[in-house]
Amino acid sequence: MLKVGCRWCDCPVDNGPSTKIYNPFNCCRRGFWLKLLDVLIDAGAVTWQHGYRQHLYQGAALGVWRKRGRRDQTIGRSRGGWTTKVHALTDVIGRPYSLMLMLGNISDVTAAPALLEHAGRMRYLLGDKGYDADRLRRSLREAGAIPVIPSRRNRKRTVRYHKQRHRERHLVENAFCRLKDFRRVATRYDKLAAKFLSAWRSP
C-alpha cells in the first residue's frame, strides 16, 4: 500500500479482506505503536543514539484536497499550490525519529520550537537556511546545543558556522529520499493529516 499508493480496497485478494491490512495501520494513526515504543524506551529495551547532533529538514508533499477544513488537515496554499510540509528530526546516522506536518505556506522556523520539544539532549543541531533565526539560535545555545545553520542571503551580518560539520546534513536528505520511494508518502493521497503522517512513520 505504501509503495504503490493504491486504495485500500485494491489490496491483493491473497492477503484477505482489505480491513485486515488497514486495521494495524489505523492503530498507528491512533498512536498505539508510538505509545508502545515509549514504554519500551522507559523499560530500557530500546535506546536512541541522538546525543551529538540533530538534523532538521522540510520536504513538500502535494496536497490535492480543496474541501472545507483543509487547514485543520495541514494543507495550505503556497506558490506550488496546495501543499503540506514535513519536518523531521534524525539521529546521528540519519534515522528519523520525529516527524511533524505543517501547512505548506508556513515558514520552516515557525515549526522548529514544536519539533525540538522531541529532540532531547544534543551537542549540535544541523539545519538548512530555512531555520536561520536569531530566536532559534538563542534558544539552542540556552539549551547547551551549538546551531550549525547557514545564514540567509538577506542577512545584513553573516553568521559563522562549521561548514565541515554541516556537510553531514546529507544524512537527513538521504532519509527523505528513501522515504519518498514509497508513493503514498511522496504524494499525499490521504485527506486526513493523521493518516498521512502515519504513512510517513510506517516505513
mmCIF file of C-alpha atoms in Angstrom:
data_model
loop_
_atom_site.group_PDB
_atom_site.id
_atom_site.type_symbol
_atom_site.label_atom_id
_atom_site.label_comp_id
_atom_site.label_asym_id
_atom_site.label_seq_id
_atom_site.Cartn_x
_atom_site.Cartn_y
_atom_site.Cartn_z
ATOM 1 C CA MET A 1 0.000 0.000 0.000
ATOM 2 C CA LEU A 2 2.768 2.448 0.880
ATOM 3 C CA LYS A 3 4.883 1.551 -2.126
ATOM 4 C CA VAL A 4 2.141 1.690 -4.768
ATOM 5 C CA GLY A 5 -0.254 4.181 -3.194
ATOM 6 C CA CYS A 6 -3.439 2.383 -4.285
ATOM 7 C CA ARG A 7 -6.766 2.320 -2.462
ATOM 8 C CA TRP A 8 -7.235 0.027 0.492
ATOM 9 C CA CYS A 9 -9.990 -1.857 -1.326
ATOM 10 C CA ASP A 10 -7.479 -2.684 -4.095
ATOM 11 C CA CYS A 11 -5.278 -4.799 -1.813
ATOM 12 C CA PRO A 12 -4.388 -8.227 -3.298
ATOM 13 C CA VAL A 13 -7.054 -10.801 -2.516
ATOM 14 C CA ASP A 14 -4.342 -13.219 -1.381
ATOM 15 C CA ASN A 15 -3.970 -11.120 1.763
ATOM 16 C CA GLY A 16 -7.608 -11.489 2.693
ATOM 17 C CA PRO A 17 -10.028 -8.598 3.345
ATOM 18 C CA SER A 18 -8.588 -5.113 2.981
ATOM 19 C CA THR A 19 -9.619 -4.315 6.554
ATOM 20 C CA LYS A 20 -7.094 -6.917 7.711
ATOM 21 C CA ILE A 21 -4.329 -4.638 6.411
ATOM 22 C CA TYR A 22 -5.977 -1.339 7.251
ATOM 23 C CA ASN A 23 -6.666 -2.055 10.928
ATOM 24 C CA PRO A 24 -2.971 -2.249 12.010
ATOM 25 C CA PHE A 25 -2.350 0.913 10.002
ATOM 26 C CA ASN A 26 -5.274 2.570 11.781
ATOM 27 C CA CYS A 27 -3.728 1.590 15.130
ATOM 28 C CA CYS A 28 -0.666 3.558 14.043
ATOM 29 C CA ARG A 29 -2.899 6.565 13.374
ATOM 30 C CA ARG A 30 -4.246 6.389 16.924
ATOM 31 C CA GLY A 31 -0.709 6.442 18.276
ATOM 32 C CA PHE A 32 -0.720 2.858 19.575
ATOM 33 C CA TRP A 33 2.716 1.944 18.200
ATOM 34 C CA LEU A 34 4.268 5.213 19.380
ATOM 35 C CA LYS A 35 2.953 4.636 22.904
ATOM 36 C CA LEU A 36 4.316 1.100 22.806
ATOM 37 C CA LEU A 37 7.709 2.422 21.732
ATOM 38 C CA ASP A 38 7.702 4.903 24.639
ATOM 39 C CA VAL A 39 7.057 2.036 27.056
ATOM 40 C CA LEU A 40 9.993 0.064 25.613
ATOM 41 C CA ILE A 41 12.274 3.105 25.871
ATOM 42 C CA ASP A 42 11.291 3.664 29.522
ATOM 43 C CA ALA A 43 11.986 -0.007 30.205
ATOM 44 C CA GLY A 44 15.454 0.285 28.660
ATOM 45 C CA ALA A 45 14.656 -2.148 25.835
ATOM 46 C CA VAL A 46 15.118 0.493 23.117
ATOM 47 C CA THR A 47 17.622 3.332 23.012
ATOM 48 C CA TRP A 48 18.084 6.199 20.555
ATOM 49 C CA GLN A 49 21.518 7.457 19.560
ATOM 50 C CA HIS A 50 20.840 11.168 19.252
ATOM 51 C CA GLY A 51 23.227 12.660 21.766
ATOM 52 C CA TYR A 52 25.576 14.504 19.427
ATOM 53 C CA ARG A 53 23.685 16.337 16.739
ATOM 54 C CA GLN A 54 20.304 16.574 15.101
ATOM 55 C CA HIS A 55 19.229 17.348 11.564
ATOM 56 C CA LEU A 56 16.215 19.416 10.530
ATOM 57 C CA TYR A 57 14.626 19.325 7.128
ATOM 58 C CA GLN A 58 11.382 20.205 5.422
ATOM 59 C CA GLY A 59 10.052 18.313 2.450
ATOM 60 C CA ALA A 60 6.980 19.327 0.472
ATOM 61 C CA ALA A 61 4.230 16.840 -0.294
ATOM 62 C CA LEU A 62 1.473 17.559 -2.777
ATOM 63 C CA GLY A 63 -1.986 18.274 -1.395
ATOM 64 C CA VAL A 64 -4.934 17.737 -3.746
ATOM 65 C CA TRP A 65 -7.829 18.453 -1.378
ATOM 66 C CA ARG A 66 -9.940 21.561 -1.879
ATOM 67 C CA LYS A 67 -12.742 20.931 0.593
ATOM 68 C CA ARG A 68 -13.622 22.592 3.868
ATOM 69 C CA GLY A 69 -11.339 22.039 6.798
ATOM 70 C CA ARG A 70 -8.154 21.706 4.793
ATOM 71 C CA ARG A 71 -6.278 23.993 7.199
ATOM 72 C CA ASP A 72 -7.199 21.610 10.014
ATOM 73 C CA GLN A 73 -5.557 18.859 7.957
ATOM 74 C CA THR A 74 -2.289 20.821 7.467
ATOM 75 C CA ILE A 75 -2.930 21.742 3.844
ATOM 76 C CA GLY A 76 -2.009 25.301 2.912
ATOM 77 C CA ARG A 77 -1.755 27.300 -0.293
ATOM 78 C CA SER A 78 1.775 28.148 -1.423
ATOM 79 C CA ARG A 79 3.366 29.095 -4.730
ATOM 80 C CA GLY A 80 3.269 25.436 -5.722
ATOM 81 C CA GLY A 81 -0.456 25.083 -4.984
ATOM 82 C CA TRP A 82 -1.996 23.227 -2.055
ATOM 83 C CA THR A 83 0.896 21.659 -0.173
ATOM 84 C CA THR A 84 1.976 20.140 3.120
ATOM 85 C CA LYS A 85 5.433 20.420 4.673
ATOM 86 C CA VAL A 86 7.038 17.545 6.535
ATOM 87 C CA HIS A 87 9.615 18.436 9.199
ATOM 88 C CA ALA A 88 11.876 15.741 10.607
ATOM 89 C CA LEU A 89 14.481 15.106 13.271
ATOM 90 C CA THR A 90 17.026 12.354 12.708
ATOM 91 C CA ASP A 91 19.732 10.843 14.851
ATOM 92 C CA VAL A 92 23.466 10.797 14.122
ATOM 93 C CA ILE A 93 23.200 8.067 11.478
ATOM 94 C CA GLY A 94 20.193 9.520 9.667
ATOM 95 C CA ARG A 95 17.298 7.581 11.214
ATOM 96 C CA PRO A 96 14.198 9.798 11.516
ATOM 97 C CA TYR A 97 12.553 9.542 14.915
ATOM 98 C CA SER A 98 10.350 12.645 14.995
ATOM 99 C CA LEU A 99 8.092 13.824 12.174
ATOM 100 C CA MET A 100 5.664 16.734 12.102
ATOM 101 C CA LEU A 101 3.304 18.152 9.466
ATOM 102 C CA MET A 102 2.828 21.851 8.792
ATOM 103 C CA LEU A 103 0.892 23.964 6.312
ATOM 104 C CA GLY A 104 2.775 24.467 3.073
ATOM 105 C CA ASN A 105 2.667 28.257 3.426
ATOM 106 C CA ILE A 106 4.121 28.367 6.968
ATOM 107 C CA SER A 107 7.803 29.235 7.345
ATOM 108 C CA ASP A 108 10.161 26.492 8.482
ATOM 109 C CA VAL A 109 11.415 28.311 11.556
ATOM 110 C CA THR A 110 7.846 28.542 12.885
ATOM 111 C CA ALA A 111 7.725 24.762 13.223
ATOM 112 C CA ALA A 112 11.152 24.442 14.827
ATOM 113 C CA PRO A 113 10.162 25.020 18.512
ATOM 114 C CA ALA A 114 7.444 22.349 18.456
ATOM 115 C CA LEU A 115 9.748 19.905 16.676
ATOM 116 C CA LEU A 116 12.642 20.475 19.063
ATOM 117 C CA GLU A 117 10.468 19.505 22.031
ATOM 118 C CA HIS A 118 11.143 15.901 20.960
ATOM 119 C CA ALA A 119 14.868 16.386 20.387
ATOM 120 C CA GLY A 120 16.197 15.624 23.846
ATOM 121 C CA ARG A 121 19.798 16.441 24.749
ATOM 122 C CA MET A 122 22.171 17.273 21.903
ATOM 123 C CA ARG A 123 25.514 18.914 21.240
ATOM 124 C CA TYR A 124 24.911 20.178 17.701
ATOM 125 C CA LEU A 125 21.865 20.863 15.585
ATOM 126 C CA LEU A 126 22.259 20.867 11.801
ATOM 127 C CA GLY A 127 19.698 22.694 9.701
ATOM 128 C CA ASP A 128 19.285 24.470 6.384
ATOM 129 C CA LYS A 129 18.785 28.190 5.765
ATOM 130 C CA GLY A 130 15.057 27.897 6.410
ATOM 131 C CA TYR A 131 15.813 27.591 10.130
ATOM 132 C CA ASP A 132 18.043 30.674 10.295
ATOM 133 C CA ALA A 133 16.572 32.865 13.049
ATOM 134 C CA ASP A 134 18.170 34.657 15.984
ATOM 135 C CA ARG A 135 15.461 33.443 18.344
ATOM 136 C CA LEU A 136 16.067 29.795 17.421
ATOM 137 C CA ARG A 137 19.830 30.154 17.705
ATOM 138 C CA ARG A 138 19.455 31.772 21.129
ATOM 139 C CA SER A 139 17.157 29.047 22.433
ATOM 140 C CA LEU A 140 19.549 26.343 21.224
ATOM 141 C CA ARG A 141 22.518 27.923 22.980
ATOM 142 C CA GLU A 142 20.500 28.271 26.172
ATOM 143 C CA ALA A 143 19.787 24.533 25.954
ATOM 144 C CA GLY A 144 23.509 23.795 25.584
ATOM 145 C CA ALA A 145 23.448 22.999 21.845
ATOM 146 C CA ILE A 146 25.502 24.578 19.070
ATOM 147 C CA PRO A 147 23.484 25.585 15.976
ATOM 148 C CA VAL A 148 25.104 24.623 12.673
ATOM 149 C CA ILE A 149 22.839 26.625 10.351
ATOM 150 C CA PRO A 150 23.964 28.785 7.405
ATOM 151 C CA SER A 151 22.775 32.378 7.071
ATOM 152 C CA ARG A 152 20.037 33.577 4.782
ATOM 153 C CA ARG A 153 21.014 35.774 1.854
ATOM 154 C CA ASN A 154 19.116 38.776 3.194
ATOM 155 C CA ARG A 155 21.040 38.856 6.484
ATOM 156 C CA LYS A 156 22.908 42.102 6.969
ATOM 157 C CA ARG A 157 25.524 40.347 9.089
ATOM 158 C CA THR A 158 26.540 36.826 8.137
ATOM 159 C CA VAL A 159 26.596 34.265 10.929
ATOM 160 C CA ARG A 160 29.599 31.975 11.017
ATOM 161 C CA TYR A 161 29.004 28.224 11.209
ATOM 162 C CA HIS A 162 31.007 24.997 10.959
ATOM 163 C CA LYS A 163 30.921 24.208 7.218
ATOM 164 C CA GLN A 164 32.651 20.850 7.548
ATOM 165 C CA ARG A 165 30.156 19.604 10.120
ATOM 166 C CA HIS A 166 27.220 20.999 8.128
ATOM 167 C CA ARG A 167 28.066 18.603 5.302
ATOM 168 C CA GLU A 168 26.761 15.766 7.444
ATOM 169 C CA ARG A 169 23.258 17.101 6.864
ATOM 170 C CA HIS A 170 23.154 14.888 3.789
ATOM 171 C CA LEU A 171 22.066 12.098 6.144
ATOM 172 C CA VAL A 172 18.617 13.594 6.563
ATOM 173 C CA GLU A 173 18.451 14.228 2.822
ATOM 174 C CA ASN A 174 19.152 10.535 2.310
ATOM 175 C CA ALA A 175 16.424 9.630 4.784
ATOM 176 C CA PHE A 176 13.855 11.696 2.882
ATOM 177 C CA CYS A 177 14.949 10.186 -0.439
ATOM 178 C CA ARG A 178 14.446 6.721 0.999
ATOM 179 C CA LEU A 179 11.030 7.563 2.430
ATOM 180 C CA LYS A 180 9.889 9.075 -0.860
ATOM 181 C CA ASP A 181 10.487 5.738 -2.589
ATOM 182 C CA PHE A 182 7.016 4.991 -1.208
ATOM 183 C CA ARG A 183 4.395 6.551 -3.452
ATOM 184 C CA ARG A 184 1.875 7.073 -0.666
ATOM 185 C CA VAL A 185 4.479 9.187 1.112
ATOM 186 C CA ALA A 186 5.865 11.163 -1.848
ATOM 187 C CA THR A 187 2.371 12.249 -2.925
ATOM 188 C CA ARG A 188 -0.398 12.956 -0.461
ATOM 189 C CA TYR A 189 -3.418 10.803 -1.247
ATOM 190 C CA ASP A 190 -4.903 10.911 2.263
ATOM 191 C CA LYS A 191 -7.098 13.834 3.252
ATOM 192 C CA LEU A 192 -6.676 13.343 6.992
ATOM 193 C CA ALA A 193 -3.370 14.615 8.345
ATOM 194 C CA ALA A 194 -3.180 11.816 10.929
ATOM 195 C CA LYS A 195 -3.346 9.129 8.253
ATOM 196 C CA PHE A 196 -0.806 10.903 6.052
ATOM 197 C CA LEU A 197 1.588 11.216 8.982
ATOM 198 C CA SER A 198 1.088 7.509 9.759
ATOM 199 C CA ALA A 199 2.186 6.727 6.215
ATOM 200 C CA TRP A 200 5.425 8.617 6.833
ATOM 201 C CA ARG A 201 6.051 6.776 10.091
ATOM 202 C CA SER A 202 5.201 3.301 8.819
ATOM 203 C CA PRO A 203 8.226 2.635 6.515
#
